[in-house]
Structure formats: structure tokens, C-alpha cells
Short mmCIF file of C-alpha atoms and ligand atoms in Angstrom, two decimals:
data_model
loop_
_atom_site.label_atom_id
_atom_site.label_comp_id
_atom_site.label_asym_id
_atom_site.label_seq_id
_atom_site.Cartn_x
_atom_site.Cartn_y
_atom_site.Cartn_z
CA MET A 1 -8.68 -4.36 -6.30
CA THR A 2 -5.54 -4.51 -4.13
CA THR A 3 -5.28 -5.56 -0.50
CA ILE A 4 -2.41 -4.54 1.77
CA LEU A 5 -2.00 -6.49 5.01
CA VAL A 6 -0.49 -4.64 7.96
CA THR A 7 0.45 -6.44 11.17
CA GLY A 8 1.13 -4.66 14.46
CA ALA A 9 -1.56 -2.07 13.73
CA THR A 10 -2.27 -1.51 17.44
CA GLY A 11 1.33 -0.77 18.43
CA GLN A 12 3.10 2.56 18.72
CA VAL A 13 4.22 2.47 15.10
CA GLY A 14 1.22 0.69 13.59
CA ARG A 15 -1.45 2.88 15.15
CA ARG A 16 0.18 5.93 13.57
CA PHE A 17 1.06 4.24 10.27
CA VAL A 18 -2.32 2.68 9.48
CA PRO A 19 -4.36 5.94 9.47
CA ARG A 20 -1.75 7.50 7.17
CA LEU A 21 -1.73 4.46 4.91
CA LEU A 22 -5.52 4.64 4.68
CA GLN A 23 -5.16 8.23 3.47
CA TRP A 24 -2.42 7.42 0.98
CA VAL A 25 -3.87 4.34 -0.75
CA ARG A 26 -5.99 4.60 -3.87
CA PRO A 27 -9.76 4.28 -3.57
CA ASP A 28 -9.69 0.76 -5.01
CA GLU A 29 -7.17 -0.45 -2.43
CA THR A 30 -8.02 -2.12 0.86
CA VAL A 31 -5.92 -1.98 4.01
CA ARG A 32 -6.33 -5.11 6.10
CA VAL A 33 -4.98 -5.42 9.63
CA LEU A 34 -4.32 -8.50 11.73
CA VAL A 35 -5.21 -7.66 15.33
CA ARG A 36 -5.63 -9.70 18.49
CA GLY A 37 -8.55 -7.96 20.17
CA GLU A 38 -12.14 -7.31 19.13
CA GLU A 39 -12.01 -3.73 20.34
CA SER A 40 -8.90 -3.10 18.22
CA ALA A 41 -10.66 -4.69 15.25
CA ARG A 42 -13.63 -2.36 15.76
CA HIS A 43 -11.34 0.64 16.04
CA CYS A 44 -9.53 -0.27 12.81
CA THR A 45 -12.73 -0.92 10.86
CA GLY A 46 -13.96 2.45 12.13
CA LEU A 47 -10.91 4.01 10.48
CA GLY A 48 -11.73 2.29 7.20
CA ALA A 49 -9.55 -0.82 7.37
CA GLU A 50 -10.61 -4.43 7.08
CA ALA A 51 -9.79 -6.39 10.25
CA VAL A 52 -8.88 -10.03 10.74
CA LEU A 53 -8.82 -11.24 14.34
CA GLY A 54 -5.88 -13.46 15.10
CA ASP A 55 -2.42 -14.09 16.46
CA LEU A 56 0.59 -13.90 14.19
CA ARG A 57 1.97 -17.08 15.76
CA GLU A 58 -1.04 -19.11 14.61
CA ALA A 59 -0.80 -20.60 11.11
CA ASP A 60 -4.58 -20.57 10.61
CA ASP A 61 -4.78 -16.91 11.58
CA ARG A 62 -1.98 -16.01 9.18
CA LYS A 63 -3.75 -17.94 6.44
CA ARG A 64 -6.97 -15.95 6.96
CA ALA A 65 -5.03 -12.70 7.12
CA LEU A 66 -3.14 -13.46 3.90
CA LYS A 67 -6.16 -14.54 1.85
CA GLY A 68 -6.26 -12.45 -1.33
CA VAL A 69 -3.48 -10.16 -0.14
CA ASP A 70 -1.19 -8.36 -2.64
CA ASP A 71 1.28 -6.66 -0.28
CA VAL A 72 2.35 -7.12 3.34
CA VAL A 73 3.84 -4.67 5.86
CA ASN A 74 4.98 -6.68 8.86
CA VAL A 75 5.17 -4.22 11.74
CA ALA A 76 4.24 -6.58 14.61
CA ALA A 77 6.88 -7.48 17.17
CA ALA A 78 7.05 -8.56 20.78
CA PHE A 79 9.71 -6.74 22.77
CA ARG A 80 8.08 -4.67 25.44
CA GLY A 81 8.40 -6.76 28.61
CA VAL A 82 7.65 -10.15 27.04
CA PRO A 83 9.40 -13.47 27.81
CA ASP A 84 12.29 -14.34 25.49
CA GLU A 85 10.37 -17.29 23.99
CA GLU A 86 7.60 -14.95 22.90
CA ALA A 87 10.08 -12.51 21.35
CA TRP A 88 11.63 -15.33 19.30
CA ALA A 89 8.22 -16.73 18.37
CA VAL A 90 6.76 -13.42 17.15
CA ASN A 91 9.79 -11.51 15.91
CA ARG A 92 11.56 -14.35 14.12
CA ASP A 93 9.45 -17.48 13.73
CA ALA A 94 6.09 -15.90 12.93
CA ALA A 95 7.67 -13.22 10.72
CA VAL A 96 9.55 -15.83 8.67
CA ALA A 97 6.47 -18.06 8.47
CA LEU A 98 4.43 -15.09 7.26
CA GLY A 99 7.11 -14.37 4.66
CA ARG A 100 7.15 -17.97 3.47
CA GLU A 101 3.37 -18.05 3.18
CA ALA A 102 3.30 -14.64 1.52
CA ALA A 103 5.80 -15.83 -1.10
CA ALA A 104 3.74 -18.97 -1.72
CA ALA A 105 0.66 -16.78 -2.15
CA GLY A 106 2.48 -14.64 -4.75
CA VAL A 107 2.58 -11.48 -2.63
CA ARG A 108 4.31 -8.79 -4.70
CA ARG A 109 5.99 -6.83 -1.87
CA PHE A 110 6.79 -7.78 1.74
CA VAL A 111 8.01 -4.87 3.86
CA GLN A 112 9.64 -5.91 7.11
CA ALA A 113 9.92 -3.33 9.90
CA SER A 114 13.23 -3.99 11.64
CA THR A 115 15.53 -2.05 13.94
CA ASN A 116 18.90 -0.31 13.70
CA LEU A 117 19.86 -2.32 16.81
CA VAL A 118 20.68 -5.21 14.45
CA TYR A 119 23.93 -3.41 13.58
CA GLY A 120 25.33 -3.78 17.09
CA ALA A 121 28.58 -2.00 17.82
CA GLY A 122 29.65 1.03 15.80
CA ARG A 123 31.88 0.77 12.75
CA GLY A 124 33.67 4.11 13.03
CA ARG A 125 30.99 5.73 10.83
CA PRO A 126 27.20 5.64 10.54
CA ALA A 127 25.88 2.14 9.81
CA VAL A 128 24.72 1.61 6.24
CA PRO A 129 22.26 -1.05 5.05
CA GLU A 130 25.05 -3.07 3.40
CA ASP A 131 26.71 -3.63 6.80
CA GLN A 132 26.39 -7.16 8.09
CA PRO A 133 24.11 -7.25 11.15
CA ALA A 134 26.02 -8.01 14.37
CA PRO A 135 23.45 -7.70 17.16
CA GLU A 136 25.30 -9.86 19.70
CA SER A 137 26.79 -6.82 21.46
CA VAL A 138 23.34 -5.37 22.18
CA TRP A 139 21.52 -6.47 25.29
CA GLY A 140 18.53 -8.82 25.11
CA VAL A 141 17.02 -11.15 22.53
CA TYR A 142 15.14 -8.41 20.68
CA PRO A 143 17.98 -7.29 18.36
CA ARG A 144 19.00 -10.90 17.70
CA SER A 145 15.44 -12.02 17.00
CA LYS A 146 14.98 -9.16 14.52
CA ALA A 147 18.34 -9.89 12.84
CA GLU A 148 17.45 -13.58 12.52
CA ALA A 149 14.06 -12.60 11.11
CA GLU A 150 15.81 -10.50 8.47
CA ALA A 151 18.11 -13.40 7.58
CA GLY A 152 15.25 -15.91 7.58
CA LEU A 153 13.11 -13.72 5.35
CA ALA A 154 16.00 -13.03 2.98
CA ALA A 155 16.40 -16.78 2.54
CA VAL A 156 12.76 -17.32 1.50
CA ALA A 157 12.71 -18.13 -2.20
CA ASP A 158 10.67 -15.72 -4.32
CA LEU A 159 9.90 -13.37 -1.41
CA ARG A 160 9.95 -9.81 -2.73
CA LEU A 161 11.39 -8.44 0.48
CA VAL A 162 12.25 -4.87 1.51
CA ILE A 163 13.61 -4.24 5.01
CA VAL A 164 13.29 -0.91 6.82
CA ARG A 165 15.42 -0.60 9.96
CA LEU A 166 13.94 1.97 12.28
CA ALA A 167 15.90 4.10 14.73
CA PHE A 168 14.40 5.06 18.11
CA VAL A 169 10.86 6.08 17.17
CA TYR A 170 9.15 9.01 18.86
CA GLY A 171 6.47 11.65 18.50
CA GLU A 172 2.73 12.23 18.47
CA GLY A 173 2.24 11.34 22.11
CA ASP A 174 4.32 8.12 22.02
CA PRO A 175 5.65 7.63 25.59
CA HIS A 176 8.93 6.28 24.17
CA LEU A 177 10.87 9.56 24.33
CA PRO A 178 9.51 10.68 27.72
CA GLY A 179 10.46 7.21 29.01
CA ALA A 180 14.00 7.33 27.57
CA GLY A 181 15.42 8.56 30.88
CA ARG A 182 15.61 4.98 32.11
CA PHE A 183 18.08 3.72 29.56
CA ILE A 184 20.12 6.89 29.11
CA ALA A 185 20.57 7.24 32.89
CA ASP A 186 24.28 6.35 32.74
CA TRP A 187 25.06 7.90 29.34
CA PRO A 188 27.79 10.53 29.04
CA ALA A 189 26.40 13.94 28.04
CA HIS A 190 27.74 13.64 24.48
CA ARG A 191 26.48 10.10 23.72
CA ARG A 192 23.99 10.36 20.86
CA LEU A 193 20.65 8.68 20.21
CA GLN A 194 19.57 8.16 16.63
CA MET A 195 15.88 8.85 16.36
CA VAL A 196 13.08 9.02 13.80
CA HIS A 197 9.65 10.60 14.06
CA HIS A 198 6.47 8.58 13.45
CA ALA A 199 5.59 10.75 10.45
CA ASP A 200 8.91 9.81 8.86
CA VAL A 201 8.60 6.13 9.76
CA ALA A 202 5.21 6.07 8.04
CA GLN A 203 6.54 7.65 4.85
CA ALA A 204 9.56 5.31 4.89
CA LEU A 205 7.32 2.23 5.15
CA PHE A 206 5.01 3.57 2.44
CA ARG A 207 7.89 4.32 0.08
CA ALA A 208 9.32 0.86 0.77
CA LEU A 209 5.93 -0.56 -0.17
CA ARG A 210 5.50 1.47 -3.34
CA THR A 211 8.91 2.10 -4.92
CA PRO A 212 9.42 -0.29 -7.83
CA GLY A 213 12.51 -2.43 -8.31
CA ILE A 214 13.91 -2.39 -4.78
CA GLU A 215 13.29 -6.02 -3.83
CA GLY A 216 16.12 -7.41 -1.72
CA ARG A 217 17.18 -3.99 -0.42
CA SER A 218 17.33 -2.68 3.16
CA TYR A 219 17.00 0.93 4.32
CA ASN A 220 17.65 2.84 7.53
CA ALA A 221 14.81 5.07 8.70
CA SER A 222 16.66 7.54 10.87
CA ASP A 223 16.60 11.32 11.02
CA ASP A 224 19.39 13.70 10.01
CA ALA A 225 20.64 14.71 13.42
CA PRO A 226 21.09 12.30 16.32
CA VAL A 227 20.89 14.24 19.58
CA THR A 228 22.90 13.88 22.77
CA ALA A 229 21.87 12.49 26.15
CA TRP A 230 22.12 16.05 27.38
CA ASP A 231 19.54 17.12 24.78
CA ILE A 232 17.20 14.30 25.73
CA HIS A 233 17.32 15.23 29.39
CA HIS A 234 16.55 18.79 28.39
CA LEU A 235 13.63 17.72 26.14
CA ASN A 236 12.22 15.54 28.92
CA GLY A 237 12.65 18.21 31.57
CA THR A 238 15.00 16.03 33.63
CA ALA A 239 18.31 17.05 35.14
CA PHE A 240 21.44 15.69 33.48
CA PRO A 241 23.08 13.43 36.11
CA SER A 242 26.18 15.31 37.24
CA ALA A 243 27.92 11.98 37.95
CA ASN A 244 28.04 11.38 34.17
CA ALA A 245 29.62 14.75 33.39
CA ASP A 246 33.18 13.46 32.84
CA ALA A 247 32.24 10.11 31.35
CA VAL A 248 33.39 9.33 27.82
CA ASP A 249 31.40 7.42 25.21
CA PRO A 250 33.55 4.41 24.22
CA ASP A 251 31.70 3.91 20.89
CA PRO A 252 30.39 7.16 19.37
CA TRP A 253 28.97 5.30 16.35
CA ASN A 254 26.93 2.79 18.33
CA GLY A 255 23.31 3.04 17.13
CA ILE A 256 24.03 5.74 14.55
CA ALA A 257 22.59 4.83 11.15
CA SER A 258 22.77 6.66 7.84
CA ASN A 259 19.54 7.52 6.04
CA LEU A 260 21.34 8.23 2.74
CA SER A 261 19.99 5.23 0.83
CA LEU A 262 16.45 6.07 1.91
CA ARG A 263 16.97 9.63 0.66
CA GLU A 264 18.72 8.71 -2.55
CA GLY A 265 16.86 5.50 -3.37
CA LEU A 266 13.34 6.24 -2.20
CA GLY A 267 13.16 10.04 -2.34
CA TRP A 268 12.51 10.18 1.39
CA ARG A 269 13.06 13.52 3.14
CA PRO A 270 12.40 13.73 6.85
CA VAL A 271 9.50 15.96 7.82
CA TYR A 272 11.34 16.27 11.14
CA PRO A 273 15.12 16.28 10.50
CA SER A 274 15.74 16.26 14.25
CA VAL A 275 13.76 15.91 17.44
CA TRP A 276 14.24 19.63 17.96
CA SER A 277 12.29 20.45 14.79
CA ALA A 278 9.52 18.10 15.96
CA ARG A 279 9.55 19.82 19.35
CA ASP A 280 9.27 23.23 17.70
CA ALA A 281 6.38 22.00 15.53
CA GLY A 282 4.50 20.66 18.57
CA ALA A 283 4.83 17.11 17.19
CA LEU A 284 6.27 15.39 20.24
N1 NAP B 301 9.29 1.88 18.61
C1 NAP B 301 10.57 1.94 18.25
O1 NAP B 301 11.34 2.79 18.71
C2 NAP B 301 11.12 0.97 17.24
C3 NAP B 301 12.47 1.10 16.88
C4 NAP B 301 13.00 0.22 15.95
C5 NAP B 301 12.20 -0.73 15.37
N2 NAP B 301 10.90 -0.84 15.73
C6 NAP B 301 10.09 -1.88 15.09
O2 NAP B 301 8.83 -1.32 14.74
C7 NAP B 301 7.83 -2.29 14.89
C8 NAP B 301 6.71 -1.75 15.75
O3 NAP B 301 7.22 -1.40 17.02
P1 NAP B 301 6.25 -0.71 18.08
O4 NAP B 301 7.09 0.26 18.82
O5 NAP B 301 5.02 -0.24 17.41
O6 NAP B 301 5.92 -1.94 19.02
P2 NAP B 301 4.68 -2.11 20.02
O7 NAP B 301 4.13 -0.79 20.39
O8 NAP B 301 5.14 -3.02 21.11
O9 NAP B 301 3.61 -2.86 19.13
C9 NAP B 301 3.76 -4.20 18.78
C10 NAP B 301 2.63 -4.59 17.87
O10 NAP B 301 2.81 -5.98 17.52
C11 NAP B 301 1.61 -6.66 17.82
N3 NAP B 301 1.87 -8.05 18.20
C12 NAP B 301 2.73 -8.50 19.13
N4 NAP B 301 2.63 -9.84 19.24
C13 NAP B 301 1.69 -10.22 18.34
C14 NAP B 301 1.12 -11.47 17.99
N5 NAP B 301 1.53 -12.61 18.58
N6 NAP B 301 0.16 -11.51 17.05
C15 NAP B 301 -0.26 -10.37 16.44
N7 NAP B 301 0.23 -9.15 16.74
C16 NAP B 301 1.19 -9.08 17.68
C17 NAP B 301 1.01 -5.90 18.99
O11 NAP B 301 -0.36 -6.25 19.12
P3 NAP B 301 -1.15 -6.17 20.54
O12 NAP B 301 -1.65 -4.75 20.61
O13 NAP B 301 -2.21 -7.18 20.40
O14 NAP B 301 -0.15 -6.50 21.61
C18 NAP B 301 1.24 -4.47 18.53
O15 NAP B 301 0.31 -4.11 17.56
C19 NAP B 301 8.49 -3.54 15.41
O16 NAP B 301 8.73 -4.42 14.36
C20 NAP B 301 9.79 -3.04 16.01
O17 NAP B 301 10.80 -4.02 15.94
C21 NAP B 301 10.34 -0.01 16.65
#
């Protein structure tokens, strides 16, 4: 009997990952989620998961969630309109505490969902997992809190850690892509956004959970073909701002991350190599 704990099961990523995980696990495996609301707990038990009610910041709640657990996938994060203190508390402090407690409990794999924003400025080529995170150039505490979580988890003795850095996640009704107009408003037409579809995030997390012998490694979950601001406006049915027409992207590698190690190391192949293939498949 194996139990896999997933945090963040109610979020945009988690709510699409958990149903897939429930399909992919063996019959003798249990998926347990840590959720904050009773309705969410009911929803998850309805899907076939075990639910523990609690807050990731609370040591007692983490202890209940971790009881008898074999593997952990830490998807939870606080970054959508939360105060900075909460972002640090959830993204770094609670994640590292969970890692420490998981190691003490003998958990055999701890998968940490992170972000390609930890790379910061471009390096003249796509970022690779071996690159040292440098999130200071990216706005807000979110990238820094995730980078410090990665470093804190990597320093936990005996934690069998695998990090998956996600690009901009979209698809399956997620409002993320339709809402992208806000932050690409001043982008030159040729500036690119590295994306990854929920289906491919789920398989990346699952492969990170299951592939033997990869403890200590990090992977980028990003699709094959970043698309331009012009493409995104087109996909969203918005007009490309003519004022940006002559603007030049000062850092064409900012946010671009290579998926090669995920392909070569974990056998991952994107179901949706670009947002256009997802659009054509009706998977937006
Ligand atoms: N979406 C993207 O484009 C993207 C890109 C790169 C990386 N990521 C990473 O992917 C992960 C998931 O992102 P997302 O887009 O799914 O985020 P999201 O939609 O904001 O979901 C966040 C999840 O974390 C949970 N959570 C937050 N604070 C918590 C706490 N104190 N205790 C327990 N649970 C808590 C939320 O639960 P409630 O429902 O109770 O609030 C929710 O389930 C994050 O680690 C993020 O850094 C996402």
C-alpha cells in the first residue's frame, strides 16, 4: 500500500493533475490531498482521493497530511494576489518545512513544482536546469520565494528531491492564457512566452515522481515552441497594440527554458508541442 500526498490540489495545476494521477496510479496506491476547505475535500474524495483538511503553514496539519506517506508532490503556492509575507510563508517556509518533515518520515520521493521564473534574465540561450537560479531581475517575491524554496529543499539532508520548473501553464479552461493580455501589454511583437499545457505538466510531474534514480535533479517543463506576443494577441482575439510595433526585445532568452533534459532523462514528449497544436485540438 503506497500513499502519495499532493498539495495544491485545488489550484489551476493541482485540479488538473490530481484526476490524472488518480487514473495513473496502481490500484493499491492512494492519492492523498491536503486542502483548506471542506467543499474541496468533498470534491477530492468524490474523485477517489483521500483528503486531509489543513493549511500547509501549520505544523500539525502537515504532520497529519504526512502520516504514512511514501511520496510527496508539492504543488501548493501562494502567488495570486497574496501579501508578500504569505508568499514567503507558503512558497518557501512551508515547502522547506514539509521537505524536512518528509525526509524525517523517510519519504522516498519529494517532487517540488517550481517555476522557470527562477532563472531570471536570459543567458543567450534557453535556460537549462544546471543554470544557477537568479530570480532577482524578475518582479515580485514569487520567483525569489520559489528559488529560496528550491535551495532550502536541496539543503535538507536525506530528502530525495526532484524539482520541476514549469513554464507559463495554460489549457483546459484555465483563465491564465486569456488573462495574459495584462502582462504582455507592452511586449514587442516578437517577444516570446514559454508555455506548457496542463496535460504536459501532469505527465512531467508524474514522470518526476516515478522515474528511478533522478534524486537531486531539476527539470524544465516547457513546450517545444515558445510563441510571440503577436501570437498570443491573436489567440486571445485581442488587437496587437500598434504602439509596440517597432519595439525591440532587449533579452530574447528571458523566460525561455529548454525541455531537453525532461525529454532525454524522463522520456517526456509534449502532447501539445505548442499552444497552436492545443488550439487546434480544442484543448485551450
Ligand atoms: N500556473 C502557472 O503558470 C505556473 C507556472 C510556473 C509554476 N507554477 C507552479 O505550479 C504550482 C501550482 O500553481 P497554480 O497555478 O496551480 O497556482 P494556484 O492556482 O494559485 O493554486 C495554488 C494552490 O496552492 C494552495 N495553497 C495556497 N496556500 C496554501 C496553504 N497555506 N495551505 C494549503 N494550500 C495552499 C491553494 O489552495 P486554496 O484553493 O485553498 O487557495 C491552491 O490549491 C505552484 O507551485 C506554482 O509555483 C505555476
